[in-house]
C-alpha positions in Angstrom: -134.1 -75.0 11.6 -135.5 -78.6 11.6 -134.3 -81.3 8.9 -135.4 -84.0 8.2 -134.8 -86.5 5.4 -137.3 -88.1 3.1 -136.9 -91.3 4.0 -138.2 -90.2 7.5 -141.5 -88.5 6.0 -141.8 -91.3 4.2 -141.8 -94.0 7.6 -144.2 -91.3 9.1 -146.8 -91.2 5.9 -146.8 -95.2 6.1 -147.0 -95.2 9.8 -149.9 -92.8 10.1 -151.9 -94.4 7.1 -150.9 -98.2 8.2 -151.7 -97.2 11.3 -149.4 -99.4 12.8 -145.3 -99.0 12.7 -145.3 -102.8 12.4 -147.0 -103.1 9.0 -145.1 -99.9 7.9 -142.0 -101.2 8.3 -142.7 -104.5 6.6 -143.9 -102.3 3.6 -140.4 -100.3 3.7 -138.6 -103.4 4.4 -137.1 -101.8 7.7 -136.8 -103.1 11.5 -140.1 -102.1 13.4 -137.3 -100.8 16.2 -135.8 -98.7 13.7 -138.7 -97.5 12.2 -140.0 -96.4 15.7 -136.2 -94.8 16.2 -136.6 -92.6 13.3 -140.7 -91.8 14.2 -139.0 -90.8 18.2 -136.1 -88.6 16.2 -138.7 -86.7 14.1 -141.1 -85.7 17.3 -137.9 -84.8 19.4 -137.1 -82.8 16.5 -140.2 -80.7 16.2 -140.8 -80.9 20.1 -144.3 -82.2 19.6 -146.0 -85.5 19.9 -147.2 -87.1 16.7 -148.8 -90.4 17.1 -150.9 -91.5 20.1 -149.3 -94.8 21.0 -152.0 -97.8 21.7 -152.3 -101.0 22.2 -153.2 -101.9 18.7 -151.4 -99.3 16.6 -151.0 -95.3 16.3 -153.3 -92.6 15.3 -152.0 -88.7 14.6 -152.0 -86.4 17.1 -153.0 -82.9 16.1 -150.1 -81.7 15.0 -149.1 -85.4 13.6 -152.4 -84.5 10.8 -150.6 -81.6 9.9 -147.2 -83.0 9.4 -148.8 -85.6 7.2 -150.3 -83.1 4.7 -146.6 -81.3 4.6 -144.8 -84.7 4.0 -147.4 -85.5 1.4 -146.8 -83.0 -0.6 -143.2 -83.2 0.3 -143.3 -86.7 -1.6 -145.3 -85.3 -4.3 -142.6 -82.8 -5.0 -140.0 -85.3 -4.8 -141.8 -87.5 -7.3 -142.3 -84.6 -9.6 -138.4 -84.2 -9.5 -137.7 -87.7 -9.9 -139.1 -87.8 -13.2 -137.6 -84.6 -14.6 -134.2 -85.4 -13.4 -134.9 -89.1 -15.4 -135.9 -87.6 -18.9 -131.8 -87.1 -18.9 -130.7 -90.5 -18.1 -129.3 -92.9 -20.5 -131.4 -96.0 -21.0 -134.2 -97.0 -18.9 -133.8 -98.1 -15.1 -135.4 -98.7 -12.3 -138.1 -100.0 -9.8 -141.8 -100.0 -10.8 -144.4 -101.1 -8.3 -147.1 -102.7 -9.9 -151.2 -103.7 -8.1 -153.3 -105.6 -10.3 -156.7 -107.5 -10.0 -156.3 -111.5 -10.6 -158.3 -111.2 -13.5 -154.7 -108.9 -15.3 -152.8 -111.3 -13.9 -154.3 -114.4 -15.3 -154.5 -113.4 -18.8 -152.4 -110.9 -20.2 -149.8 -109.2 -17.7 -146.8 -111.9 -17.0 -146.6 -112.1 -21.1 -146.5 -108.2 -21.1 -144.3 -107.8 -18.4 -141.8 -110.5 -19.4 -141.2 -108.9 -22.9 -140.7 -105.9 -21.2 -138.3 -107.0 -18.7 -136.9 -109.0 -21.5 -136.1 -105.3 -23.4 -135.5 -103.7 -20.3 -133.1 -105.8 -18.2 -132.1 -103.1 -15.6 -135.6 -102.7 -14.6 -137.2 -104.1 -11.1 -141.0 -105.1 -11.2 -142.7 -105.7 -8.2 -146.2 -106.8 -8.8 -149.1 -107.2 -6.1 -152.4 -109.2 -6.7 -154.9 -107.5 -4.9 -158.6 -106.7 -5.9 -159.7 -103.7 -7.6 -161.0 -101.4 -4.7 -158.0 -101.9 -3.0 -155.6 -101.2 -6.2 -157.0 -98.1 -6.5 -156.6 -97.4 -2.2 -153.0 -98.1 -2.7 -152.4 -96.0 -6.2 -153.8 -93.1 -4.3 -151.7 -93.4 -1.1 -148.7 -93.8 -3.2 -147.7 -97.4 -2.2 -148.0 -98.3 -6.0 -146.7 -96.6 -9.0 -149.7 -98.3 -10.9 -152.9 -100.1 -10.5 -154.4 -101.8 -13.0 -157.9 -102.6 -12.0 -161.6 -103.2 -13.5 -162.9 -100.3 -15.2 -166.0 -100.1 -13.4 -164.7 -99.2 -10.3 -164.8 -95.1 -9.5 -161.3 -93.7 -10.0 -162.5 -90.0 -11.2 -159.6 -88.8 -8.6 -157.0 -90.6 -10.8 -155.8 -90.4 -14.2 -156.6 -93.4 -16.2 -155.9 -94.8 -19.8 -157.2 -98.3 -21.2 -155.2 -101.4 -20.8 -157.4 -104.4 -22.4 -160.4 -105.5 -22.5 -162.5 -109.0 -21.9 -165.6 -111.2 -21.5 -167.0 -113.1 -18.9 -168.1 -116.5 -20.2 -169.3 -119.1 -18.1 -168.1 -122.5 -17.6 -169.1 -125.8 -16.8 -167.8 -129.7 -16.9 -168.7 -131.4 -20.2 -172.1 -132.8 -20.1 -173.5 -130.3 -18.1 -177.0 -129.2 -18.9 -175.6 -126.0 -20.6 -173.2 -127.7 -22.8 -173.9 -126.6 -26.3 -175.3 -123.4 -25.5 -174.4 -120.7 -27.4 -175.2 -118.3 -24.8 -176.4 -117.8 -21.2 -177.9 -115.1 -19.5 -176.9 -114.2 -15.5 -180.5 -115.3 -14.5 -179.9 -119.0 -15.8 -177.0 -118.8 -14.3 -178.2 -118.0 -11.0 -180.3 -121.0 -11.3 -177.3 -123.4 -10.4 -174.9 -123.6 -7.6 -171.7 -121.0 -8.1 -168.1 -121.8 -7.7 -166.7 -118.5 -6.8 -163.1 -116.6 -6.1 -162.6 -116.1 -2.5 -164.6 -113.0 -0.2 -163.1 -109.8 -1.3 -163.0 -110.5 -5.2 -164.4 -107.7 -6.8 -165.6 -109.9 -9.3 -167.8 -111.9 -6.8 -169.2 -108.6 -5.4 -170.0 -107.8 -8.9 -172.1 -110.8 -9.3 -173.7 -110.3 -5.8 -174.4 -107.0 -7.0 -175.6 -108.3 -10.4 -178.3 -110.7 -8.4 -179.5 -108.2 -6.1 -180.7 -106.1 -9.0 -182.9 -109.0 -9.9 -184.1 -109.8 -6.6 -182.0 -112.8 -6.5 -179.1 -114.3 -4.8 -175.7 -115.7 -5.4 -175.5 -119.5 -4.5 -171.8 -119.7 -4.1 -171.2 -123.5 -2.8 -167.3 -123.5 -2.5 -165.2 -120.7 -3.0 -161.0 -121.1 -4.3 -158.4 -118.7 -4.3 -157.3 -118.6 -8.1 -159.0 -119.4 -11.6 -157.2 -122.3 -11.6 -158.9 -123.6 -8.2 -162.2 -122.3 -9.7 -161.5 -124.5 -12.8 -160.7 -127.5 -11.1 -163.6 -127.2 -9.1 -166.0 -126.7 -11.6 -164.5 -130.4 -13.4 -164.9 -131.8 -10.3 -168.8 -130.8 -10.7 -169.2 -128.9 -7.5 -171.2 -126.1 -9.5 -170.4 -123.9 -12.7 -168.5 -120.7 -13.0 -168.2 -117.0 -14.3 -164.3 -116.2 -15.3 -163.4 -113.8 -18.0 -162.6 -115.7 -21.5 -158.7 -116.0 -20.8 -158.6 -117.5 -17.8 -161.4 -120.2 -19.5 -160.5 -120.7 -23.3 -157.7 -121.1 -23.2 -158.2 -124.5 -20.5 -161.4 -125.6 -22.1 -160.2 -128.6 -23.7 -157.7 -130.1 -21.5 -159.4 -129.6 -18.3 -162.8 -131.3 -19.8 -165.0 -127.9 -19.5 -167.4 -126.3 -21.6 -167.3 -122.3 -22.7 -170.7 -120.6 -23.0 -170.9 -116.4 -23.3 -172.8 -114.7 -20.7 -175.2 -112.7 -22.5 -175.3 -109.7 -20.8 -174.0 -106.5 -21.8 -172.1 -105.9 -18.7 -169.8 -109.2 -19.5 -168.0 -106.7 -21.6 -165.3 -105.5 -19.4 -162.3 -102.9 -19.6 -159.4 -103.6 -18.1 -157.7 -99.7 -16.9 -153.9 -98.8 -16.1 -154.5 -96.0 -12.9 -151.8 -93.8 -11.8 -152.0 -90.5 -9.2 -149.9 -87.9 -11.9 -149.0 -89.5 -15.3 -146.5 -86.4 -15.8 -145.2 -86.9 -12.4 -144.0 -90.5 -13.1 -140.8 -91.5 -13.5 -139.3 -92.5 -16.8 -139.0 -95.8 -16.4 -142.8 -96.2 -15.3 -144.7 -94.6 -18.0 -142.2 -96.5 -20.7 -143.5 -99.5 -18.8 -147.0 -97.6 -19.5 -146.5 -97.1 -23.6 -145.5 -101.0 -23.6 -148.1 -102.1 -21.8 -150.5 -99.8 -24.6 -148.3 -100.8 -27.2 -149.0 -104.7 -26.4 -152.6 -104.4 -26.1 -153.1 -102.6 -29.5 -150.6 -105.6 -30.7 
């Protein structure tokens, strides 16, 4: 009979959706060589091939596709007993891997996770800024335990519940000519030069998006990495800026910006928590869950 041990199926399922045993073992936090050991192991053990090695990665071999399914729901299973075998356990511990979009992470998530963390000392959060789409990639692969990601995207394949909500507003240096405003609507806006979040922001695509539907187009003159870079370059006067209200309120006054709503009705966002199996989780993720909820109705 063959045996193998989880921690195998679980190099192989990064390796064959990584494509690449270099990346998959930087996600495991295990040697490349070791990785590729334990990968050599499990086809010697089954007596078939099940990567095609190439220059610039691995793909699955017949067989390799079917091994994947079985290891899948291998690690489903395993989940699933996880979180049984945790409803017993005194007090809550563990590891909790955490994707969220910048626009989480800028406003409301570090103050939610610290008082958790702060109640829940024997608990390990590892959090990953990445943008929406790609939250909800990792979520489903199972390389996070939760995404928390812009409501608009599709996630119909996941179960979701509601996290928080904001506005976009736009900002500008003082002085500008949409100072005093007390509202602006996306064509306006579109008017004037754009500092935007760097290529990949969901955000950004939303606004390309946005434009397109009114035959118009973005004019994004620099581009930063963070809110803070897009606030700094906006006082600098190198073009005004759409960030939700959190990430520009609360920086109006000392960095010398002005605050105007966007007036449209898609500036209303929901911010979503997305998991594969909310059942399935372990303890100490959906506790992280009900506090997260909790805070927001706070």
């Amino acid at each position: 009979m063959v045996r193998h041990d989880l921690l195998t199926l679980q190099l192989f399922t990064a390796v064959a959706e990584c494509g690449n045993i270099a990346q998959a073992s930087t996600l495991h936090n295990i040697a490349a060589s070791a990785v590729s050991k334990r990968i050599a192991d499990l086809e010697y053990g089954m007596g078939v091939p099940l990567l095609y090695r190439r220059h610039r990665g691995v793909a699955l071999t017949p067989a390799g596709e079917v091994l994947l399914r079985h290891a899948r729901a291998i690690a489903h299973m395993a989940e699933r007993m996880s979180a049984d075998m945790s409803e017993f356990a005194s007090g809550v511990r563990g590891h909790v891997r955490i994707a969220a979009n910048i626009s989480a992470i800028a406003q409301f998530l570090p103050d939610d996770l610290a008082s958790f963390v702060n109640a829940n000392p024997d608990v390990r959060i590892e959090l990953r800024e990445e943008n929406s789409d790609t939250i909800l990639g990792l979520v489903r692969e199972g390389l996070a335990d939760l995404g928390i990601y812009n409501g608009v995207m599709p996630a119909n394949d996941l179960e979701t519940l509601s996290y928080r909500r904001d506005r976009l507003v736009v900002i500008a240096p003082c002085g500008h000519a949409l100072d005093g405003a007390d509202s602006v609507d996306f064509a306006r806006v579109l008017d004037h030069d754009l500092v935007g979040l760097q290529t990949g922001s969901s955000l950004q695509a939303m606004f390309r998006a946005k434009a397109a539907e009114l035959g118009r187009t973005v004019r994004v003159r620099v581009e930063a990495m963070s809110f803070d870079g897009v606030r700094r370059m906006v006082r600098a006067g190198l073009g005004i800026a759409i960030l939700p209200d959190g990430a520009a309120l609360p920086y109006a006054e000392t960095s010398r910006l002005t605050v105007v709503p966007l007036a449209e009705p898609w500036a209303a966002r929901e911010i979503r928590i997305a998991a594969r199996e909310m059942s399935s989780l372990p303890k100490v993720v959906r506790v992280l869950i009900d506090h997260l909820r909790g805070q927001s109705a706070a």
